[in-house]
Coordinates of C-alpha atoms in Angstrom, one line a residue:
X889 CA -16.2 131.0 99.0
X890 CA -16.1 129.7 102.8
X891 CA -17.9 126.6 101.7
X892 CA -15.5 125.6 98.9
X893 CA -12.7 126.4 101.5
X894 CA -14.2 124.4 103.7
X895 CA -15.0 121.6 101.5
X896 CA -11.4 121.3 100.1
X897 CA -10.1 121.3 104.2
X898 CA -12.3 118.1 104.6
X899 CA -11.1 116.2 101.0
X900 CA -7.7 117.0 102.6
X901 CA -8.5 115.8 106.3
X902 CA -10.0 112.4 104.7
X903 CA -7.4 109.6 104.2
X904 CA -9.9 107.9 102.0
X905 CA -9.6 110.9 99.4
X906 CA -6.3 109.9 98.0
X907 CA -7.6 106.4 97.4
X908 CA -10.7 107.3 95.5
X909 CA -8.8 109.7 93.3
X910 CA -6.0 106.9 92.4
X911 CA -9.2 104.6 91.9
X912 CA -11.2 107.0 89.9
X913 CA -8.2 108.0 87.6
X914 CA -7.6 104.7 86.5
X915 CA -11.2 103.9 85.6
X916 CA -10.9 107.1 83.2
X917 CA -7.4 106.4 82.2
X918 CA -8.6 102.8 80.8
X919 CA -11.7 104.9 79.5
X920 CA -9.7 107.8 77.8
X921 CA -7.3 104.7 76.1
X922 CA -10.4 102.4 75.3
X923 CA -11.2 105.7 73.3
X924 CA -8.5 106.2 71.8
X925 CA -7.9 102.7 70.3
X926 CA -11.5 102.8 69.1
X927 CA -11.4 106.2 67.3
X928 CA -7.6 104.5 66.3
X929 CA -9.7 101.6 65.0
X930 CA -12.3 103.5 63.2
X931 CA -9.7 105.9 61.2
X932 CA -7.8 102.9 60.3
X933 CA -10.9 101.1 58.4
X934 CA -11.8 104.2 57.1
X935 CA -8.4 104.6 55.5
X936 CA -8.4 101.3 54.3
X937 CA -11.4 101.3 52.6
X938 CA -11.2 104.8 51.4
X939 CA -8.2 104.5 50.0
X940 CA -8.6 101.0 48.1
X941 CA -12.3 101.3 46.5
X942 CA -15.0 103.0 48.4
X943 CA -13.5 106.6 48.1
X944 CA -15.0 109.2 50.6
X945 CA -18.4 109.4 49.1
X946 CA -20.7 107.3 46.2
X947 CA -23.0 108.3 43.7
X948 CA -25.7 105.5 43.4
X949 CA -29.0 104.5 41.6
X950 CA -31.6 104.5 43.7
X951 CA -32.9 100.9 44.0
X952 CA -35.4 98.8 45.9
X953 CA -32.9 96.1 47.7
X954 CA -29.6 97.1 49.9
X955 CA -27.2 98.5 46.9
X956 CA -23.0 98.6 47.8
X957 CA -20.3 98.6 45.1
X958 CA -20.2 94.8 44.6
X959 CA -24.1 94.8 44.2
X960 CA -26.8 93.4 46.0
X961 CA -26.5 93.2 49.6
X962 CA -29.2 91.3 50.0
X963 CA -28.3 88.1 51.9
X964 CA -30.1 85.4 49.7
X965 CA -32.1 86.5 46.9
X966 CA -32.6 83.2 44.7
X967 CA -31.5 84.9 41.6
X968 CA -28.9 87.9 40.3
X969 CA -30.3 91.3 40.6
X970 CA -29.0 93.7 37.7
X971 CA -27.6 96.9 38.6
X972 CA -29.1 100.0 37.6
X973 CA -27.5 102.7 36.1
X974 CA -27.0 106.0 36.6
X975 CA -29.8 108.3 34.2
X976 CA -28.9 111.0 33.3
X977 CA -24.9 109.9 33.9
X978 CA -23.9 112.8 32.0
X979 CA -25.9 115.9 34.2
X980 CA -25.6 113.5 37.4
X981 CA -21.3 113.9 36.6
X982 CA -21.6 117.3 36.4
X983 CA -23.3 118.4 39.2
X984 CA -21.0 116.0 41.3
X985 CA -18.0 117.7 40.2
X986 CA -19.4 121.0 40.3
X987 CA -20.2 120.9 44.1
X988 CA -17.6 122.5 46.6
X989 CA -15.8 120.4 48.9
X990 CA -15.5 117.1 45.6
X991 CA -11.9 116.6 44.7
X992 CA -12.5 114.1 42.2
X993 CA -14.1 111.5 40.9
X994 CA -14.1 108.2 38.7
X995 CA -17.1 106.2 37.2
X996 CA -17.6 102.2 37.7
X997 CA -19.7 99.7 36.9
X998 CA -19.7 96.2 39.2
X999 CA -20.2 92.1 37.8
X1000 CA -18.8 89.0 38.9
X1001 CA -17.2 86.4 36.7
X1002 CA -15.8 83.5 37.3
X1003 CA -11.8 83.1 35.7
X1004 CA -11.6 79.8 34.2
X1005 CA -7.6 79.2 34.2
X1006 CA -7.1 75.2 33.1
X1007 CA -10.9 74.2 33.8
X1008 CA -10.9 75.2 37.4
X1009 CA -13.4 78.5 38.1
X1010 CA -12.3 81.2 40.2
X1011 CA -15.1 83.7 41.3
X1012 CA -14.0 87.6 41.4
X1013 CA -15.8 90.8 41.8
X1014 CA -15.0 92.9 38.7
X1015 CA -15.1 96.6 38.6
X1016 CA -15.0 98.5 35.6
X1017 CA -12.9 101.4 35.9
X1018 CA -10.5 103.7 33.7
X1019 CA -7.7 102.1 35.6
X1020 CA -5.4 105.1 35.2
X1021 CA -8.2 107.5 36.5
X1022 CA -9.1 105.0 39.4
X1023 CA -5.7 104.1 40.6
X1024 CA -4.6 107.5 40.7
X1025 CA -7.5 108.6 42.9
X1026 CA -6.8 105.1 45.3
X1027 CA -3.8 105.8 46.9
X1028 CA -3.8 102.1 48.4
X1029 CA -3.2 100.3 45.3
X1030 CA 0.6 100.0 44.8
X1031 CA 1.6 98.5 41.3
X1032 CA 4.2 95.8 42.0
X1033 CA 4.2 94.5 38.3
X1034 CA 3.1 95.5 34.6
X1035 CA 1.3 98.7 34.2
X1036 CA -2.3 100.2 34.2
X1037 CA -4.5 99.0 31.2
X1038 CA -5.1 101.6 28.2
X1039 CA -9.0 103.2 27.6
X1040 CA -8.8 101.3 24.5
X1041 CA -7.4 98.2 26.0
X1042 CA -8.9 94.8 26.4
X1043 CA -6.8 94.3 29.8
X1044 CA -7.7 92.8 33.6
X1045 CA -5.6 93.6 36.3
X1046 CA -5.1 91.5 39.7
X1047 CA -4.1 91.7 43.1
X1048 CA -0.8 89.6 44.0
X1049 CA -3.0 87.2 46.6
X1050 CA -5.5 86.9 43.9
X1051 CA -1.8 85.5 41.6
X1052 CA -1.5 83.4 44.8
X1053 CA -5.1 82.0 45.0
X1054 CA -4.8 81.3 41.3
X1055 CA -1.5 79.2 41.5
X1056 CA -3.0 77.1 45.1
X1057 CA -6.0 76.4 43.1
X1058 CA -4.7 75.5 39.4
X1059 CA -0.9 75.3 40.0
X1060 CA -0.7 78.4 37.1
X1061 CA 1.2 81.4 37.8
X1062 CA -0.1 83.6 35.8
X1063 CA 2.6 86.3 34.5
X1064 CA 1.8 89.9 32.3
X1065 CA 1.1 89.1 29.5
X1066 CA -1.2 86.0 29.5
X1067 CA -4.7 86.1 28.3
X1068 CA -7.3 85.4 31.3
X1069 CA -11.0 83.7 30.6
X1070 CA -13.7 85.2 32.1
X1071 CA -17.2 83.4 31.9
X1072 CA -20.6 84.6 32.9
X1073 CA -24.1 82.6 33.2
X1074 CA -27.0 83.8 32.4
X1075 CA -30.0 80.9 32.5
X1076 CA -29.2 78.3 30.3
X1077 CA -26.4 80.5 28.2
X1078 CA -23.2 81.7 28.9
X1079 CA -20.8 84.5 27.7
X1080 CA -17.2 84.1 27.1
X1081 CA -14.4 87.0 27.1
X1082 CA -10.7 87.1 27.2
X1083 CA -9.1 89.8 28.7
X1084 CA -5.1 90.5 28.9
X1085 CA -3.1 90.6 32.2
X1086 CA -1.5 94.1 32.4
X1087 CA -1.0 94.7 36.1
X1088 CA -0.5 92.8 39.7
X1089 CA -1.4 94.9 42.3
X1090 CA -1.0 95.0 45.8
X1091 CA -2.7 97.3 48.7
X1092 CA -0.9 99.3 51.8
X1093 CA -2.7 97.4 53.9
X1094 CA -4.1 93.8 53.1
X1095 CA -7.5 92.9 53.5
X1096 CA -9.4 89.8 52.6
X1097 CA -12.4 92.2 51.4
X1098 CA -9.7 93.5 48.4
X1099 CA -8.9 90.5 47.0
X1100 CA -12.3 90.0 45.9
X1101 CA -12.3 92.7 43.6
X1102 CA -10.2 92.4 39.9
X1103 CA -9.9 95.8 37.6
X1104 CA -11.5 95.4 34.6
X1105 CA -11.8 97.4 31.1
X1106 CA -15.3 98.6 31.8
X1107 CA -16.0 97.5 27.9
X1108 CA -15.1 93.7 28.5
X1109 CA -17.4 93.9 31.7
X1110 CA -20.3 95.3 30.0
X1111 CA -20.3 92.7 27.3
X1112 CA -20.3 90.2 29.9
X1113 CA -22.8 91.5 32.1
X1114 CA -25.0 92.5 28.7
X1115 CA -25.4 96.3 29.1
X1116 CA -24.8 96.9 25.4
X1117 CA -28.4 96.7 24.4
X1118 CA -29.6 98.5 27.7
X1119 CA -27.2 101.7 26.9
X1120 CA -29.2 102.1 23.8
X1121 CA -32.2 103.0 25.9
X1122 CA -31.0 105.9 28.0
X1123 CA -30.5 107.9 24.7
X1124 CA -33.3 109.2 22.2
X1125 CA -32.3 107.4 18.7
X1126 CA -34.2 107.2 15.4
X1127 CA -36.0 104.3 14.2
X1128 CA -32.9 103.9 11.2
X1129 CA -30.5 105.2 14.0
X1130 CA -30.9 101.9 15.9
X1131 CA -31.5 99.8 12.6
X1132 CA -27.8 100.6 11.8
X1133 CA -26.5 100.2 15.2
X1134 CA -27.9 96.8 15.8
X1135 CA -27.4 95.9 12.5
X1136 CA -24.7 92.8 11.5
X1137 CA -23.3 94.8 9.2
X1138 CA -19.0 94.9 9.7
X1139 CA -18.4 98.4 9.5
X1140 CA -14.4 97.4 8.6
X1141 CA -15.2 95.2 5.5
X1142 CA -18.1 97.1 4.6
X1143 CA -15.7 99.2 2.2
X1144 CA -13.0 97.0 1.5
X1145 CA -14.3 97.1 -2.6
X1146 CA -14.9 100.9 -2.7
X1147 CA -13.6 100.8 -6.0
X1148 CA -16.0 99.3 -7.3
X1149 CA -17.8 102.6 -6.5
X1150 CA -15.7 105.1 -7.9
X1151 CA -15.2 103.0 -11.2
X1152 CA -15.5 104.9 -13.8
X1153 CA -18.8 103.2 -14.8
X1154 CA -20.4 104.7 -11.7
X1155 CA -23.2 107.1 -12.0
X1156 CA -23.7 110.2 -9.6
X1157 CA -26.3 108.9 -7.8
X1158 CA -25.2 105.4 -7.0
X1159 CA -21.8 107.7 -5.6
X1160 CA -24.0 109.9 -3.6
X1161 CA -26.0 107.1 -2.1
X1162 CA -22.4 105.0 -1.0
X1163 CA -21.4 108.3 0.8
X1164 CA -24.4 109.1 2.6
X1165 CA -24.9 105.0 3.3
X1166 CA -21.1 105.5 4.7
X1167 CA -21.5 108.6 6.9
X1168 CA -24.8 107.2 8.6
X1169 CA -22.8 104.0 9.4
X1170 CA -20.2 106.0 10.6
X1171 CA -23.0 108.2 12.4
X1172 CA -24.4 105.1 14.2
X1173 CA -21.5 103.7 15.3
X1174 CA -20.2 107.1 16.9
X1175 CA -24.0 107.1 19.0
X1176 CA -23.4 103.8 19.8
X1177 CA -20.0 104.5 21.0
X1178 CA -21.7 107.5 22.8
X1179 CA -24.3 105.3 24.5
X1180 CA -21.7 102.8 25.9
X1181 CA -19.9 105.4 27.4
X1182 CA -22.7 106.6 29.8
X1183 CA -23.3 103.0 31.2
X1184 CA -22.4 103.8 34.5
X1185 CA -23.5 102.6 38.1
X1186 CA -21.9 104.6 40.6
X1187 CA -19.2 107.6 40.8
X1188 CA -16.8 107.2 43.0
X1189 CA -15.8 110.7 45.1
X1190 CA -13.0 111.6 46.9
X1191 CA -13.6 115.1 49.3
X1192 CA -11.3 117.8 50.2
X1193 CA -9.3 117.0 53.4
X1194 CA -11.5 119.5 55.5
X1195 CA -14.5 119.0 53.8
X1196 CA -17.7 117.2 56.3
X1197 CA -18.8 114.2 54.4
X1198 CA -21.9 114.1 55.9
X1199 CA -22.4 117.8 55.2
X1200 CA -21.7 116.9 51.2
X1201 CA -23.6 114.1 51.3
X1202 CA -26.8 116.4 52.3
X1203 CA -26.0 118.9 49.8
X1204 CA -25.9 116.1 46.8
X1205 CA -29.1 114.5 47.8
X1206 CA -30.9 117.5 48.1
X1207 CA -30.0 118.8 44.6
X1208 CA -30.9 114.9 43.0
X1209 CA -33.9 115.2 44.8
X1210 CA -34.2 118.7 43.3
X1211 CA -33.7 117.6 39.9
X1212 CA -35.5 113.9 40.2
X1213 CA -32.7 111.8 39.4
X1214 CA -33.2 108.7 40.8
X1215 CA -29.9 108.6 42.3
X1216 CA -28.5 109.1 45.7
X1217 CA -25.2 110.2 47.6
X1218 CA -23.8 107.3 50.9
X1219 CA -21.2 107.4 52.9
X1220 CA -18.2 104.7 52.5
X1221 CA -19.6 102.7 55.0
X1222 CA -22.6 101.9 53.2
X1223 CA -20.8 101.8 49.8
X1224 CA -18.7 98.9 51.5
X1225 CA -21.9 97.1 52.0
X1226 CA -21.5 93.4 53.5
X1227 CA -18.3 92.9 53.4
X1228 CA -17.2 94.9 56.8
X1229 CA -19.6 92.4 58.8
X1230 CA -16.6 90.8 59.9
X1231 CA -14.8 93.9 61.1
X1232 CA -18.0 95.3 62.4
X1233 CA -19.1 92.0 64.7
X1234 CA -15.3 92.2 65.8
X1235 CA -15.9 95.4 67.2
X1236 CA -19.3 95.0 68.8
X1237 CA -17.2 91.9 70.8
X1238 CA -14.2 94.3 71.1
X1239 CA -16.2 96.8 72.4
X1240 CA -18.1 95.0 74.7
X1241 CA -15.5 93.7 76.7
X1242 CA -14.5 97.2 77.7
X1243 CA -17.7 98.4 78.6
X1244 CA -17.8 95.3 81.1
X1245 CA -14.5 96.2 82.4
X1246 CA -15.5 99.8 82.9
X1247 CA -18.8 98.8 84.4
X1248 CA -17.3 97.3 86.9
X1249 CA -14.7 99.5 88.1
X1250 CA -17.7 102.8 87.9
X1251 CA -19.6 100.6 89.8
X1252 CA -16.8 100.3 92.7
X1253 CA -15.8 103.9 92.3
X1254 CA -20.1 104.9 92.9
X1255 CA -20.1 102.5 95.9
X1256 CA -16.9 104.0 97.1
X1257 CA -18.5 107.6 97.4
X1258 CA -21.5 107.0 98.4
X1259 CA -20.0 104.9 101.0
X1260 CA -17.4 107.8 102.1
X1261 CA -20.6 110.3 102.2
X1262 CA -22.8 108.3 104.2
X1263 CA -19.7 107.8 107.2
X1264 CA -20.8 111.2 107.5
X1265 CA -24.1 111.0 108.5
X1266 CA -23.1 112.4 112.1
X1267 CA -21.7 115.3 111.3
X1268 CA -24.2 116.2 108.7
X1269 CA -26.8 115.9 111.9
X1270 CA -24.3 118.7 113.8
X1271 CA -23.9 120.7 111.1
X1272 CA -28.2 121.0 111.3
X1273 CA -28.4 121.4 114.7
X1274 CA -26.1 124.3 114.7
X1275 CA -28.0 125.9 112.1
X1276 CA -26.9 124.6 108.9
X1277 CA -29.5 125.3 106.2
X1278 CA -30.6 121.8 103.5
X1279 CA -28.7 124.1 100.7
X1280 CA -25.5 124.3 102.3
X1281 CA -25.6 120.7 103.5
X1282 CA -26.1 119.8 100.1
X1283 CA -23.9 122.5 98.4
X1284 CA -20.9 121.0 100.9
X1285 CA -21.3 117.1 100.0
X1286 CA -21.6 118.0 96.3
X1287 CA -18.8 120.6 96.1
X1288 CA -16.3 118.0 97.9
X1289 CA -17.5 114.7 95.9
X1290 CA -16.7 117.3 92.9
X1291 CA -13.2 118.1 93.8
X1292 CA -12.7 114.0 94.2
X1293 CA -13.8 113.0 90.8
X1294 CA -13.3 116.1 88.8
X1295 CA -9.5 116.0 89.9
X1296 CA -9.7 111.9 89.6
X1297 CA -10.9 113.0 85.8
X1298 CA -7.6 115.4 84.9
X1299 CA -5.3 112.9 86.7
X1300 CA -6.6 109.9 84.4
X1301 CA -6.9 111.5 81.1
X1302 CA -3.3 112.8 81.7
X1303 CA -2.4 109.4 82.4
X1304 CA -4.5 108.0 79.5
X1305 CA -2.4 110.3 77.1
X1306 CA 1.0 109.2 78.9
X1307 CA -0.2 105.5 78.3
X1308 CA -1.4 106.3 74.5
X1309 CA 2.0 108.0 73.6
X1310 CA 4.2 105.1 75.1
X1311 CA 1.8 102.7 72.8
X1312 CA 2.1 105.2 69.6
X1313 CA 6.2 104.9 70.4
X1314 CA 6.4 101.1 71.1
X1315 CA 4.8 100.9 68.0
X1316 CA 3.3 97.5 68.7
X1317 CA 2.9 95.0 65.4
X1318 CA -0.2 93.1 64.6
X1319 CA 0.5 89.8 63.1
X1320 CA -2.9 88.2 63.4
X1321 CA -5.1 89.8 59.4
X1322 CA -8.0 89.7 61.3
X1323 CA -6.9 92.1 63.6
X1324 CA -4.8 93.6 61.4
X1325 CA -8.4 94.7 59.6
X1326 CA -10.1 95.7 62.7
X1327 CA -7.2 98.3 63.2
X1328 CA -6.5 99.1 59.9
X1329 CA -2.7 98.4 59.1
X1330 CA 0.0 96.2 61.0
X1331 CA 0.6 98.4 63.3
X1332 CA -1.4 99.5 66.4
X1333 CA -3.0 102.9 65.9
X1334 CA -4.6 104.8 68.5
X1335 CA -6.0 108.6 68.3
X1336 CA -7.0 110.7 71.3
X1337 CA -9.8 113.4 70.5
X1338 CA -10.8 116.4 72.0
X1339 CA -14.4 114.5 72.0
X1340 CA -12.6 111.2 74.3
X1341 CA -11.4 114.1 76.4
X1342 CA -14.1 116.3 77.2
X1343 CA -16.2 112.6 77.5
X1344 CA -14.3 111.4 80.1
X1345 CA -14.6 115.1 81.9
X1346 CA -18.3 114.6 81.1
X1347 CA -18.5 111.6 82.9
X1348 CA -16.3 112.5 85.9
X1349 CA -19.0 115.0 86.9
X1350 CA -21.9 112.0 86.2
X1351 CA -19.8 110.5 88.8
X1352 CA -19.8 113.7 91.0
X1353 CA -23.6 114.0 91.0
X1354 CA -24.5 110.0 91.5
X1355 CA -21.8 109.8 94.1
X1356 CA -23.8 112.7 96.1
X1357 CA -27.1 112.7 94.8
X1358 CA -28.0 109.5 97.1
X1359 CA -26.3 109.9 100.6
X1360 CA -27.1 113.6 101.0
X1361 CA -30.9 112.5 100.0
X1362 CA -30.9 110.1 102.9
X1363 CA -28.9 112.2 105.2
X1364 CA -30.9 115.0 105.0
X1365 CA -34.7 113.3 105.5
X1366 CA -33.1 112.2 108.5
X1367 CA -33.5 114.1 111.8
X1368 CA -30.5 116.1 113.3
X1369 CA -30.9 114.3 116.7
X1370 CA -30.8 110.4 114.7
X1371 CA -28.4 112.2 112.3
X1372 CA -26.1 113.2 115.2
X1373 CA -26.5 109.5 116.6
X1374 CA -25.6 107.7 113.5
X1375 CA -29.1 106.5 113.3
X1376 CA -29.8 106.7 108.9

């Protein structure tokens, strides 16, 4: 008790003390702020992106090259890579859905296309999606025209800058209504669809990334990325099963003289045979409907609001590694794939910047205290002549360089979350998009954590220790008499 009575008398007595606290408080308050516009930064993108088409967590296939929603990540590959899907979809959708802490989830598959509007090609990231089921579960995307496509509608939907990029590049404004061409190449050959314009979209917060991406009728998209044929093997068919299925026969005309049949010249047999040849085209056409419907790549999942992503994320992989599906649970970062580079090498420069800053100022506040301790060199050779044992000599630096930066540390983050609540009310606008996607909205956003708090306390005692660690390790391995004369 008498040495931390004695060491707060001597921070006291010391008109230097006042100074380093000012000092040190600032260094944290620029600390707790960096903080808070980085966690600020980091909730933004993740709100973006979660809210517009990664969702909080996505169900994958497995797959030997870097695998996001819009494909292959890999940087140059000389050739498309196909995207696998999931097997068993249906089992794989179940357990998803069944596991505590999923809210919900849609299904998509990915392609690109190119829209040919007056000879001119536009490139576009399609996702294949029930667009009621996926627009519902991505609160971003705000309907500014048309409607959602039906299940059973051939229809496309795009955002408003994709409208824009298509009128600067053709001078066509496309409207609801109009019939968009979408073209794919594969080798030599190409396939051809036409899908209708039923919705213009925009998203809460613009982002270059989204207007890649064009909702599709997951139908259209599978006929131009040719997964027809590839649904048929994820299911066990018959020989005759697949015959009929792949057969040219049109299942609408196929009848259109059933009288013919049921004259009255028509024999029992040759009636039984047109049923049965009718319900196993019928049959056929309801498997292949079947197998197109489990042509999926990824499920999209959003989580509870308390639920740990990472924790969920666990608990899926473990039970697809339990039942050896080749599939796997990621987080929305990786799901994004690629195209946060950009944001991400905006941050590392963002970030650095800081750090320098900070640097700098610790490194001024270190030499500050060590200086302050070593002026003291005299009367730590006193306090040993009189008695004074190492531990209390060391005990008495530490305690006082604790009650400088430990007090410098409550003064700045108080001042850190004075500054951070006069930002959040000044409510300062970001005109510049690519800033505007490193923060996540128009708007500055910072968050202060209990983490950034305790952090900057954390550090404040690092400070404590390095600013006494040093001087009382030279002062005492020097003798009282040279210690007394000032001679370190």
């Amino acid at each position: 008790m008498y040495a931390i009575k004695l060491a707060f008398k001597n921070v006291r007595a010391r008109k230097s003390s006042l100074v380093i606290i000012l000092f040190i408080a600032f260094a944290i308050a620029l600390l707790v702020l960096s903080n808070a516009i980085f966690d600020g930064t980091d909730n933004g993108i993740e709100k973006t992106f979660v809210n517009s088409f990664t969702g909080n967590i996505v169900i994958r296939p497995e797959s030997r090259y870097p695998l996001s929603l819009f494909g292959d990540e890999t940087p140059v590959t000389g050739e498309l890579s196909t995207i696998p899907n999931l097997i068993p979809y249906a089992d794989i959708l179940e357990c998803v859905k069944n596991t505590n802490g999923i809210k919900e989830t849609t299904s998509q598959i990915s392609g690109a296309a190119a829209l040919n509007i007056k000879g001119v090609h536009i490139a576009k990231a399609l996702f294949g999606v029930n667009a009621e089921e996926y627009c519902k579960m991505m609160s971003g995307i705000i309907i500014k025209e048309g409607r959602v496509y039906a299940s059973d509608e051939q229809g496309i939907m795009l955002s408003e800058n994709s409208i824009e990029e298509i009128k600067k590049n053709t001078g066509v404004t496309l409207k609801i209504g109009d019939s968009v061409q979408l073209i794919t190449a594969n080798g030599t050959s190409f396939t051809i669809r036409s899908a209708t314009l039923t919705g213009i979209y925009t998203y809460s917060v613009q982002n270059a990334t989204l207007d890649r991406i064009a909702l599709i009728n997951p139908q259209i998209l599978r006929d131009l990325m040719g997964t027809r044929d590839a649904s048929l093997s994820q299911m066990d068919l018959e020989e005759d099963q697949i015959d009929l299925i792949e057969s040219d026969i049109d299942l609408d005309d196929l009848f259109s003289d059933a009288e013919d049949f049921f004259s009255e010249e028509s024999e029992p047999d040759e009636l039984l045979k047109a049923f049965t040849e009718e319900n196993e085209l019928n049959e056929g056409k309801e498997i292949f409907e079947e197998a197109e419907s489990s042509v999926w790549s990824y499920i999209i999942c959003r989580t509870e609001d308390k639920a740990s992503e990472e924790a969920l994320i666990n608990v899926l992989n473990y039970q697809f590694k339990k039942n050896e599906w080749p599939v796997q649970a990621i987080n929305w970062r990786t799901s994004a794939g690629g195209t946060v580079y950009l944001i991400y090498y905006l941050r590392i420069i963002f970030n650095i910047g800081i750090i320098l800053i900070l640097a700098t100022g610790f490194i001024v506040v270190n030499n500050t205290l060590t200086i302050s301790s070593l002026t003291r060199v005299c009367e730590t050779g006193t306090l040993r002549a009189l008695g004074a044992k190492r531990n209390f000599i060391a005990s008495q630096f530490f305690l006082e360089t604790a009650f400088l930066t430990v007090t410098a540390g409550i003064l700045g983050c108080i001042l850190g979350y004075i500054i951070n609540a006069i930002l959040l009310k000044t409510g300062i606008q970001i005109n510049n998009m690519y800033l505007a996607q490193l923060f996540g909205g128009s708007t500055l956003s910072t968050v202060i954590t209990l983490k950034n708090i305790a952090m900057c306390m954390v550090l404040s005692v690092l400070l404590a220790f390095i600013g006494w660690f040093y001087p009382v390790y030279i002062a005492l391995h020097v003798s009282p008499i040279e210690a007394m004369r000032g001679q370190i």
